[in-house]
Amino acid sequence: MKNSIANNPALLSRIVQSVDKQKGKWIGWIMIGVVLMYVSVLILAPLIALTVNAFERGLGAVIASFSQSYVLLSFWNTLWIGLIVVSIHAVFGTIVAWVFVRHRFPGRDLINGLVDMPFAVSPVVAGYMLLLLFGRNGLLAPLVEATGIRVAFAFPGMILATLFVTLPFMIRELIPVLEAFDTRQEKAAATLGANGWQTFWRVTFPALRWGMIYGITLTFARALGEFGAVLVIGGAAQGKMMTTTLFIYHALEERQYIGAYSAALALGLFSLVLVLGSDRLRRKGH
Amino acid sequence: MFIKLYKSLILSLLLIALLSTGCSAGAPASGASGGEVKLILAAYTTPREAYRELIPIFQEQWKEKTGQTVVFEESYQGSGAQSRAVLEGFEADIVALSLEADVIRLENAGLITHDWRSKPFGGMVSTSVVAFAVRQGNPRNIQDWADLAQPDLDILTPNPKTSGGAMWNILGLYGAAQRGHVKGFTADDAGAQDFLLAVLKNVTVMDKSARDSIVNFEKGIGDLAITYENEVLVGQQAGQTYELVLPTSTMQIDNPIAIVDTYADKHGTREVAEAFLDFLFSAEAQQIFAKYGLRSPDPVVAQATADQYPLIEDLFTVAHFGGWGEATPAYFGENGIFFQILGQVQGIQITE
């Protein structure tokens, strides 16, 4: 028996394969289990807790909390800041990524590190840095005084703060895509008589499209959730300048729990739809 | 199909956002234009429920008197953080802060130029005392300051860097020890510092404001919160089940209110701001403050509400520490006693 297996390489390899497959299957299942647990504990469980608490007093209470005028206003403010921030990063983030991949220049490494700084710096600190710049005693106070454009404790400051915290997303999404892009395609287009703009629009941009969409989505989702920086630079003012995260904070402090949880849920679901949407879009596109 | 849906979703969002600015662009500008005037109130966190009742009453009175509508823009954050925001250009017409030191900062910066102490009660619109919130039934049997030094007790108190309430708390426990009201600690500076160290060793979280601190306590963190008496009473009114413990010796908290001259003059709101302050010092408003847990500095109102507010055996004020001019640098300066002792303690979670 022993001999017959040893002398039959085909059979041996089949047995080994099936054992490997069995083992692979087990490890696979364990890994999938770990992933499911990890995601459900860290993301699903809090989301469920939030949903349960928001609907504690029924759908009516949730709807009533959304019908207050300042809640809707806070959603508009958040949406607006997000759209402005995304528009600016879509343009300048692309330029930064482009220059980074295509050019070598002094200070490139330094700037490369600085781009990641918003990941490392607490948003509250970011808010204070802007105050040190645009506050009444800030470095740029004379400029603020001369132009009459208020930055600190006004929307421009909140937009700047959100721009700061969302800076890396677009750039970090685009750099790998640009690096993977074969520049010979551009050269071929140029050889065929395309001008610079046509080359960009017809050849380079389509290759970047999915990276851009994902970068925009992440930027937007992050902008929606920003809290610490806008709290500091916005001065915790209630009313016209409130964003949704600020509303949630104030509502919690006033013990209006249903309002806070409902708004948090709406904001979370909106971000989730955005991210899932762009992910599916990307897969369909490829 | 899906791509189309997603594109149209984003397009419609853009459209809605565009339309919404079209609407808001028509909103009236700030300042004393026409029949509307805007007042910006920058306050510390704990009297917000009182202002929610007070502001509509004042709006009605002012409308009756002048025909003008007062629109309020309120901001609530830790007293220190609030004072620094106003200093950095948050253009509040009125500041209602936890402690005098935070108003003095604005005086020193030249933003407040009038003698705000000439108002009734030395410019103090409300008072309270440093107290404890404990869990229902007081399971750790907290009766007085000395019980805060027991092992394995989790204490919440806010961060003195941003919160006025935190400074009151620290001075309250320090003063009580100095004055010989903390058993097991000598009635001098050494004893007070030992006691401060013992309490700080039990502190688990330092939040950025008194309200953040008590709200965290409500979520089940900690065995005890050192806080304003009014915070406990307002929390109980909102259905919370924790209990109030008043120490035998504690600090009287005096909360100042003042018009910020620079900004009020810039906005042209001095007249309505003065009227709002006069209203807050009136007996009518003082009774409303008392309803929301604040002890009135008005002796008549205090007398009338005495049954809600037990007498403290040994009540002391910041004068015990030589006033804020001396207490701020000595205790909360960079090398002040608080930070020296905090440096010997590890593992306190400080929230931003």
XYZ file of C-alpha atoms in Angstrom, chain A residues 9 12 18 21 27 33 70-71 85 91 113 175 194 198 206 221 242 259 280-281:
20
model
C 3.297 10.624 -8.017
C 0.372 11.550 -4.111
C -6.814 17.856 -1.289
C -7.317 22.568 -0.014
C -7.838 28.999 7.410
C -14.746 35.032 10.727
C -31.992 74.976 12.720
C -31.430 71.249 12.245
C -14.045 71.889 0.024
C -8.608 70.976 -8.654
C 5.606 64.791 4.549
C -0.535 59.550 -6.644
C -3.228 65.666 -30.160
C -6.620 66.995 -25.841
C -10.037 58.892 -18.186
C -17.329 62.087 3.680
C -23.937 75.518 13.068
C -32.311 64.927 18.064
C -19.765 50.281 -6.743
C -19.374 52.917 -9.386
